[in-house]
mmCIF file of C-alpha atoms in Angstrom:
data_model
loop_
_atom_site.group_PDB
_atom_site.id
_atom_site.type_symbol
_atom_site.label_atom_id
_atom_site.label_comp_id
_atom_site.label_asym_id
_atom_site.label_seq_id
_atom_site.Cartn_x
_atom_site.Cartn_y
_atom_site.Cartn_z
ATOM 1 C CA GLU A 443 -12.761 -7.161 -14.460
ATOM 2 C CA ALA A 444 -13.619 -3.908 -13.060
ATOM 3 C CA GLY A 445 -11.047 -2.088 -9.851
ATOM 4 C CA VAL A 446 -11.466 -1.328 -6.886
ATOM 5 C CA ALA A 447 -13.766 1.882 -6.581
ATOM 6 C CA GLN A 448 -13.340 4.644 -4.396
ATOM 7 C CA SER A 449 -14.956 8.502 -3.738
ATOM 8 C CA PRO A 450 -14.856 11.255 -3.539
ATOM 9 C CA ARG A 451 -11.258 11.324 -5.000
ATOM 10 C CA TYR A 452 -10.668 14.367 -3.342
ATOM 11 C CA LYS A 453 -12.192 16.153 -0.073
ATOM 12 C CA ILE A 454 -11.239 19.080 1.713
ATOM 13 C CA ILE A 455 -12.943 19.761 5.419
ATOM 14 C CA GLU A 456 -12.699 22.204 8.197
ATOM 15 C CA LYS A 457 -10.662 20.909 11.794
ATOM 16 C CA ARG A 458 -13.590 19.554 13.389
ATOM 17 C CA GLN A 459 -15.987 18.723 10.658
ATOM 18 C CA SER A 460 -17.129 14.661 9.785
ATOM 19 C CA VAL A 461 -15.974 13.087 6.634
ATOM 20 C CA ALA A 462 -17.324 9.666 4.973
ATOM 21 C CA PHE A 463 -15.031 7.751 2.364
ATOM 22 C CA TRP A 464 -16.651 4.978 0.346
ATOM 23 C CA CYS A 465 -15.307 1.853 -1.510
ATOM 24 C CA ASN A 466 -16.249 -1.117 -3.343
ATOM 25 C CA PRO A 467 -13.798 -3.377 -4.009
ATOM 26 C CA ILE A 468 -13.487 -5.963 -6.672
ATOM 27 C CA SER A 469 -16.290 -8.818 -7.098
ATOM 28 C CA GLY A 470 -15.670 -11.983 -4.980
ATOM 29 C CA HIS A 471 -12.508 -10.425 -2.759
ATOM 30 C CA ALA A 472 -13.161 -11.612 0.491
ATOM 31 C CA THR A 473 -10.551 -9.198 2.238
ATOM 32 C CA LEU A 474 -11.416 -5.838 2.132
ATOM 33 C CA TYR A 475 -8.397 -3.465 3.513
ATOM 34 C CA TRP A 476 -8.537 0.720 4.480
ATOM 35 C CA TYR A 477 -4.872 2.843 4.309
ATOM 36 C CA GLN A 478 -3.407 5.366 5.482
ATOM 37 C CA GLN A 479 -0.802 7.543 3.703
ATOM 38 C CA ILE A 480 1.244 10.397 4.951
ATOM 39 C CA LEU A 481 3.006 11.810 1.857
ATOM 40 C CA GLY A 482 6.589 11.021 2.137
ATOM 41 C CA GLN A 483 5.697 7.708 4.153
ATOM 42 C CA GLY A 484 4.273 4.416 3.110
ATOM 43 C CA PRO A 485 0.626 2.954 3.247
ATOM 44 C CA LYS A 486 -0.429 2.022 6.901
ATOM 45 C CA LEU A 487 -3.374 -0.172 7.580
ATOM 46 C CA LEU A 488 -6.096 1.729 9.533
ATOM 47 C CA ILE A 489 -8.348 -2.036 9.724
ATOM 48 C CA GLN A 490 -9.358 -5.089 7.602
ATOM 49 C CA PHE A 491 -12.381 -6.382 7.374
ATOM 50 C CA GLN A 492 -12.685 -10.437 5.867
ATOM 51 C CA ASN A 493 -16.226 -10.442 4.578
ATOM 52 C CA ASN A 494 -18.407 -8.955 7.627
ATOM 53 C CA GLY A 495 -15.532 -9.107 10.482
ATOM 54 C CA VAL A 496 -13.254 -6.865 11.992
ATOM 55 C CA VAL A 497 -9.361 -9.451 11.404
ATOM 56 C CA ASP A 498 -7.864 -6.479 12.557
ATOM 57 C CA ASP A 499 -8.198 -2.384 13.463
ATOM 58 C CA SER A 500 -5.376 -1.968 15.995
ATOM 59 C CA GLN A 501 -3.970 0.868 14.644
ATOM 60 C CA LEU A 502 -7.362 2.538 14.089
ATOM 61 C CA PRO A 503 -7.587 5.514 15.904
ATOM 62 C CA LYS A 504 -11.123 4.046 17.180
ATOM 63 C CA ASP A 505 -12.097 7.790 19.612
ATOM 64 C CA ARG A 506 -12.049 9.462 15.795
ATOM 65 C CA PHE A 507 -12.248 7.167 13.473
ATOM 66 C CA SER A 508 -15.199 3.992 12.648
ATOM 67 C CA ALA A 509 -15.312 1.820 9.846
ATOM 68 C CA GLU A 510 -17.662 -0.940 8.438
ATOM 69 C CA ARG A 511 -18.515 -2.798 5.782
ATOM 70 C CA LEU A 512 -22.031 -3.964 5.556
ATOM 71 C CA LYS A 513 -23.118 -7.006 3.726
ATOM 72 C CA GLY A 514 -19.416 -8.245 2.863
ATOM 73 C CA VAL A 515 -19.541 -5.743 -0.145
ATOM 74 C CA ASP A 516 -18.586 -1.692 0.491
ATOM 75 C CA SER A 517 -16.743 -0.398 3.382
ATOM 76 C CA THR A 518 -17.372 3.521 4.790
ATOM 77 C CA LEU A 519 -14.593 5.118 6.488
ATOM 78 C CA LYS A 520 -15.463 8.138 8.633
ATOM 79 C CA ILE A 521 -14.023 10.737 10.235
ATOM 80 C CA GLN A 522 -15.228 12.299 13.306
ATOM 81 C CA PRO A 523 -14.340 15.039 14.206
ATOM 82 C CA ALA A 524 -11.332 16.023 11.886
ATOM 83 C CA LYS A 525 -7.677 17.527 12.708
ATOM 84 C CA LEU A 526 -5.274 18.248 10.915
ATOM 85 C CA GLU A 527 -3.053 15.585 11.013
ATOM 86 C CA ASP A 528 -5.480 13.557 9.747
ATOM 87 C CA SER A 529 -4.705 15.275 6.063
ATOM 88 C CA ALA A 530 -3.628 12.172 4.310
ATOM 89 C CA VAL A 531 -4.729 9.588 1.649
ATOM 90 C CA TYR A 532 -6.633 6.697 2.071
ATOM 91 C CA LEU A 533 -6.615 3.606 0.294
ATOM 92 C CA CYS A 534 -8.938 1.014 -0.137
ATOM 93 C CA ALA A 535 -7.228 -2.379 -1.054
ATOM 94 C CA SER A 536 -8.862 -6.068 -1.675
ATOM 95 C CA SER A 537 -8.030 -9.657 -2.405
ATOM 96 C CA LEU A 538 -9.787 -12.464 -2.070
ATOM 97 C CA GLU A 539 -8.780 -14.093 1.386
ATOM 98 C CA VAL A 540 -6.724 -12.895 3.942
ATOM 99 C CA GLY A 541 -2.838 -13.852 3.398
ATOM 100 C CA GLN A 542 -3.280 -14.575 0.386
ATOM 101 C CA GLY A 543 -0.579 -12.190 -1.831
ATOM 102 C CA GLU A 544 -1.267 -9.514 -4.175
ATOM 103 C CA GLN A 545 -3.980 -6.505 -2.854
ATOM 104 C CA TYR A 546 -5.451 -4.344 -5.585
ATOM 105 C CA PHE A 547 -5.886 -0.607 -4.879
ATOM 106 C CA GLY A 548 -8.180 1.994 -5.513
ATOM 107 C CA PRO A 549 -7.492 5.191 -6.250
ATOM 108 C CA GLY A 550 -6.854 6.826 -3.534
ATOM 109 C CA THR A 551 -8.954 9.588 -1.256
ATOM 110 C CA ARG A 552 -6.969 12.911 -0.678
ATOM 111 C CA LEU A 553 -8.506 14.752 2.055
ATOM 112 C CA THR A 554 -7.238 17.593 3.185
ATOM 113 C CA VAL A 555 -8.210 19.014 6.390
ATOM 114 C CA THR A 556 -8.143 22.554 7.220
ATOM 115 C CA SER B 1357 4.748 0.131 12.464
ATOM 116 C CA GLN B 1358 6.865 -0.200 9.523
ATOM 117 C CA GLN B 1359 8.773 -2.944 8.834
ATOM 118 C CA GLY B 1360 10.299 -2.999 6.313
ATOM 119 C CA GLU B 1361 12.886 0.386 5.111
ATOM 120 C CA GLU B 1362 14.276 1.101 1.640
ATOM 121 C CA ASP B 1363 17.288 2.371 0.404
ATOM 122 C CA PRO B 1364 18.243 4.314 -1.202
ATOM 123 C CA GLN B 1365 15.284 6.740 0.020
ATOM 124 C CA ALA B 1366 15.550 8.600 -4.147
ATOM 125 C CA LEU B 1367 17.399 7.445 -6.907
ATOM 126 C CA SER B 1368 17.840 9.611 -9.786
ATOM 127 C CA ILE B 1369 19.378 7.374 -13.456
ATOM 128 C CA GLN B 1370 19.340 7.908 -16.787
ATOM 129 C CA GLU B 1371 16.656 5.869 -18.891
ATOM 130 C CA GLY B 1372 18.110 3.344 -20.139
ATOM 131 C CA GLU B 1373 20.393 2.889 -17.706
ATOM 132 C CA ASN B 1374 19.624 -0.286 -14.348
ATOM 133 C CA ALA B 1375 18.158 0.501 -11.163
ATOM 134 C CA THR B 1376 18.425 -0.784 -8.192
ATOM 135 C CA MET B 1377 16.553 -0.450 -4.900
ATOM 136 C CA ASN B 1378 16.872 -2.638 -1.395
ATOM 137 C CA CYS B 1379 14.429 -3.359 1.067
ATOM 138 C CA SER B 1380 15.215 -5.001 4.674
ATOM 139 C CA TYR B 1381 12.576 -5.981 7.039
ATOM 140 C CA LYS B 1382 13.122 -6.873 11.119
ATOM 141 C CA THR B 1383 11.210 -10.413 11.351
ATOM 142 C CA SER B 1384 9.735 -13.743 9.780
ATOM 143 C CA ILE B 1385 8.194 -13.524 6.742
ATOM 144 C CA ASN B 1386 6.040 -15.299 4.580
ATOM 145 C CA ASN B 1387 6.167 -13.779 1.445
ATOM 146 C CA LEU B 1388 7.578 -10.091 0.037
ATOM 147 C CA GLN B 1389 6.040 -7.975 -2.337
ATOM 148 C CA TRP B 1390 7.120 -5.246 -4.494
ATOM 149 C CA TYR B 1391 4.616 -2.313 -5.063
ATOM 150 C CA ARG B 1392 4.937 0.615 -7.709
ATOM 151 C CA GLN B 1393 2.902 3.512 -6.940
ATOM 152 C CA ASN B 1394 2.574 7.180 -10.147
ATOM 153 C CA SER B 1395 0.180 9.763 -9.694
ATOM 154 C CA GLY B 1396 -1.217 7.876 -12.745
ATOM 155 C CA ARG B 1397 -1.409 4.786 -11.934
ATOM 156 C CA GLY B 1398 -1.871 4.747 -8.429
ATOM 157 C CA LEU B 1399 -0.579 1.660 -6.250
ATOM 158 C CA VAL B 1400 -0.241 -0.964 -8.393
ATOM 159 C CA HIS B 1401 1.719 -4.874 -7.406
ATOM 160 C CA LEU B 1402 4.116 -5.681 -9.441
ATOM 161 C CA ILE B 1403 6.119 -9.136 -7.768
ATOM 162 C CA LEU B 1404 5.843 -11.284 -5.039
ATOM 163 C CA ILE B 1405 8.651 -13.758 -3.841
ATOM 164 C CA ARG B 1406 8.016 -16.179 -1.267
ATOM 165 C CA SER B 1407 10.164 -17.092 1.327
ATOM 166 C CA ASN B 1408 11.289 -20.484 0.074
ATOM 167 C CA GLU B 1409 11.964 -18.384 -3.016
ATOM 168 C CA ARG B 1410 15.558 -16.770 -3.608
ATOM 169 C CA GLU B 1411 14.907 -15.238 -7.565
ATOM 170 C CA LYS B 1412 12.395 -14.179 -9.458
ATOM 171 C CA HIS B 1413 11.552 -12.573 -12.614
ATOM 172 C CA SER B 1414 8.591 -10.321 -14.625
ATOM 173 C CA GLY B 1415 9.460 -8.916 -17.466
ATOM 174 C CA ARG B 1416 11.802 -6.495 -16.954
ATOM 175 C CA LEU B 1417 11.809 -6.762 -13.072
ATOM 176 C CA ARG B 1418 14.190 -8.618 -11.276
ATOM 177 C CA VAL B 1419 13.535 -9.035 -7.065
ATOM 178 C CA THR B 1420 15.776 -11.213 -4.581
ATOM 179 C CA LEU B 1421 15.149 -12.392 -1.519
ATOM 180 C CA ASP B 1422 17.397 -13.492 1.231
ATOM 181 C CA THR B 1423 16.114 -14.161 4.785
ATOM 182 C CA SER B 1424 18.974 -15.111 6.760
ATOM 183 C CA LYS B 1425 19.672 -11.179 6.325
ATOM 184 C CA LYS B 1426 16.345 -10.313 6.311
ATOM 185 C CA SER B 1427 16.457 -7.755 2.846
ATOM 186 C CA SER B 1428 15.424 -8.018 -0.596
ATOM 187 C CA SER B 1429 16.368 -6.253 -3.694
ATOM 188 C CA LEU B 1430 14.814 -5.090 -6.908
ATOM 189 C CA LEU B 1431 16.452 -4.400 -10.402
ATOM 190 C CA ILE B 1432 14.269 -2.619 -12.601
ATOM 191 C CA THR B 1433 16.558 -2.771 -15.787
ATOM 192 C CA ALA B 1434 16.943 -0.872 -19.042
ATOM 193 C CA SER B 1435 14.576 1.560 -17.560
ATOM 194 C CA ARG B 1436 11.752 4.083 -19.182
ATOM 195 C CA ALA B 1437 10.337 7.049 -18.203
ATOM 196 C CA ALA B 1438 7.373 5.710 -17.500
ATOM 197 C CA ASP B 1439 9.188 3.508 -14.648
ATOM 198 C CA THR B 1440 9.396 6.714 -12.941
ATOM 199 C CA ALA B 1441 7.651 5.996 -9.352
ATOM 200 C CA SER B 1442 8.175 5.528 -6.163
ATOM 201 C CA TYR B 1443 8.678 1.580 -4.730
ATOM 202 C CA PHE B 1444 7.362 0.296 -1.772
ATOM 203 C CA CYS B 1445 8.633 -3.254 -0.920
ATOM 204 C CA ALA B 1446 5.650 -4.956 1.977
ATOM 205 C CA THR B 1447 6.452 -7.925 3.985
ATOM 206 C CA GLU B 1448 2.999 -10.279 4.653
ATOM 207 C CA GLY B 1449 4.192 -12.242 8.408
ATOM 208 C CA GLY B 1450 0.600 -13.156 9.512
ATOM 209 C CA TYR B 1451 -2.690 -11.584 7.928
ATOM 210 C CA GLN B 1452 -1.208 -8.364 6.943
ATOM 211 C CA LEU B 1453 1.252 -6.721 5.041
ATOM 212 C CA ILE B 1454 3.772 -4.162 6.613
ATOM 213 C CA TRP B 1455 4.772 -1.384 4.556
ATOM 214 C CA GLY B 1456 7.681 0.331 3.927
ATOM 215 C CA ALA B 1457 8.924 4.231 3.234
ATOM 216 C CA GLY B 1458 9.523 3.734 -0.260
ATOM 217 C CA THR B 1459 12.558 4.756 -2.880
ATOM 218 C CA LYS B 1460 11.674 7.701 -5.727
ATOM 219 C CA LEU B 1461 13.066 6.778 -8.451
ATOM 220 C CA ILE B 1462 13.594 9.517 -11.044
ATOM 221 C CA ILE B 1463 13.919 8.260 -14.844
ATOM 222 C CA LYS B 1464 15.222 11.080 -16.651
ATOM 223 C CA PRO B 1465 15.245 11.603 -20.335
#
């Protein structure tokens, strides 16, 4: 089966610019996650979707970050405006259902904000 | 917020030796999972152990869970160069995984 797809793989932007990341989960997976991983740290959950709905976005900086999952499949994560501290790898993952164990991760997007 | 804490932060061993890393957590859980992350294959699920299990094996991996001490250990036997990676424990207590900062494992030839 095809894995979780993400694009772009790398992005360099200047602070105050905007950026968007795209994720296509494994077919049939109802739950989709966006994580932020700063170098040397574990992933930090930004937002979790179950189909179209948001399960948890408590750690999403809503003044600058937004995410949507249209039609319960693909998802986009946007940052506007970006700050230097947003430099990180943004990981998308999916699982069959909420709380159903194993999560499958995409390759990530490495964002550098200068 | 990070719940799991891996120990040690870094570990360097000779190829063929066994590697043990530990994870401690703070609140009750449904399961605990171990993941591996390297530059080649990204973040990959290794093994899941449920709160009512004490030990689980998968190939060269052995995981133990002690819920009374809120701790888990991951043992990799007969290490190989390809095992060089960061290893993360993640706990599931509700509907999300909470991750530790990871153990960086280096296998020397």
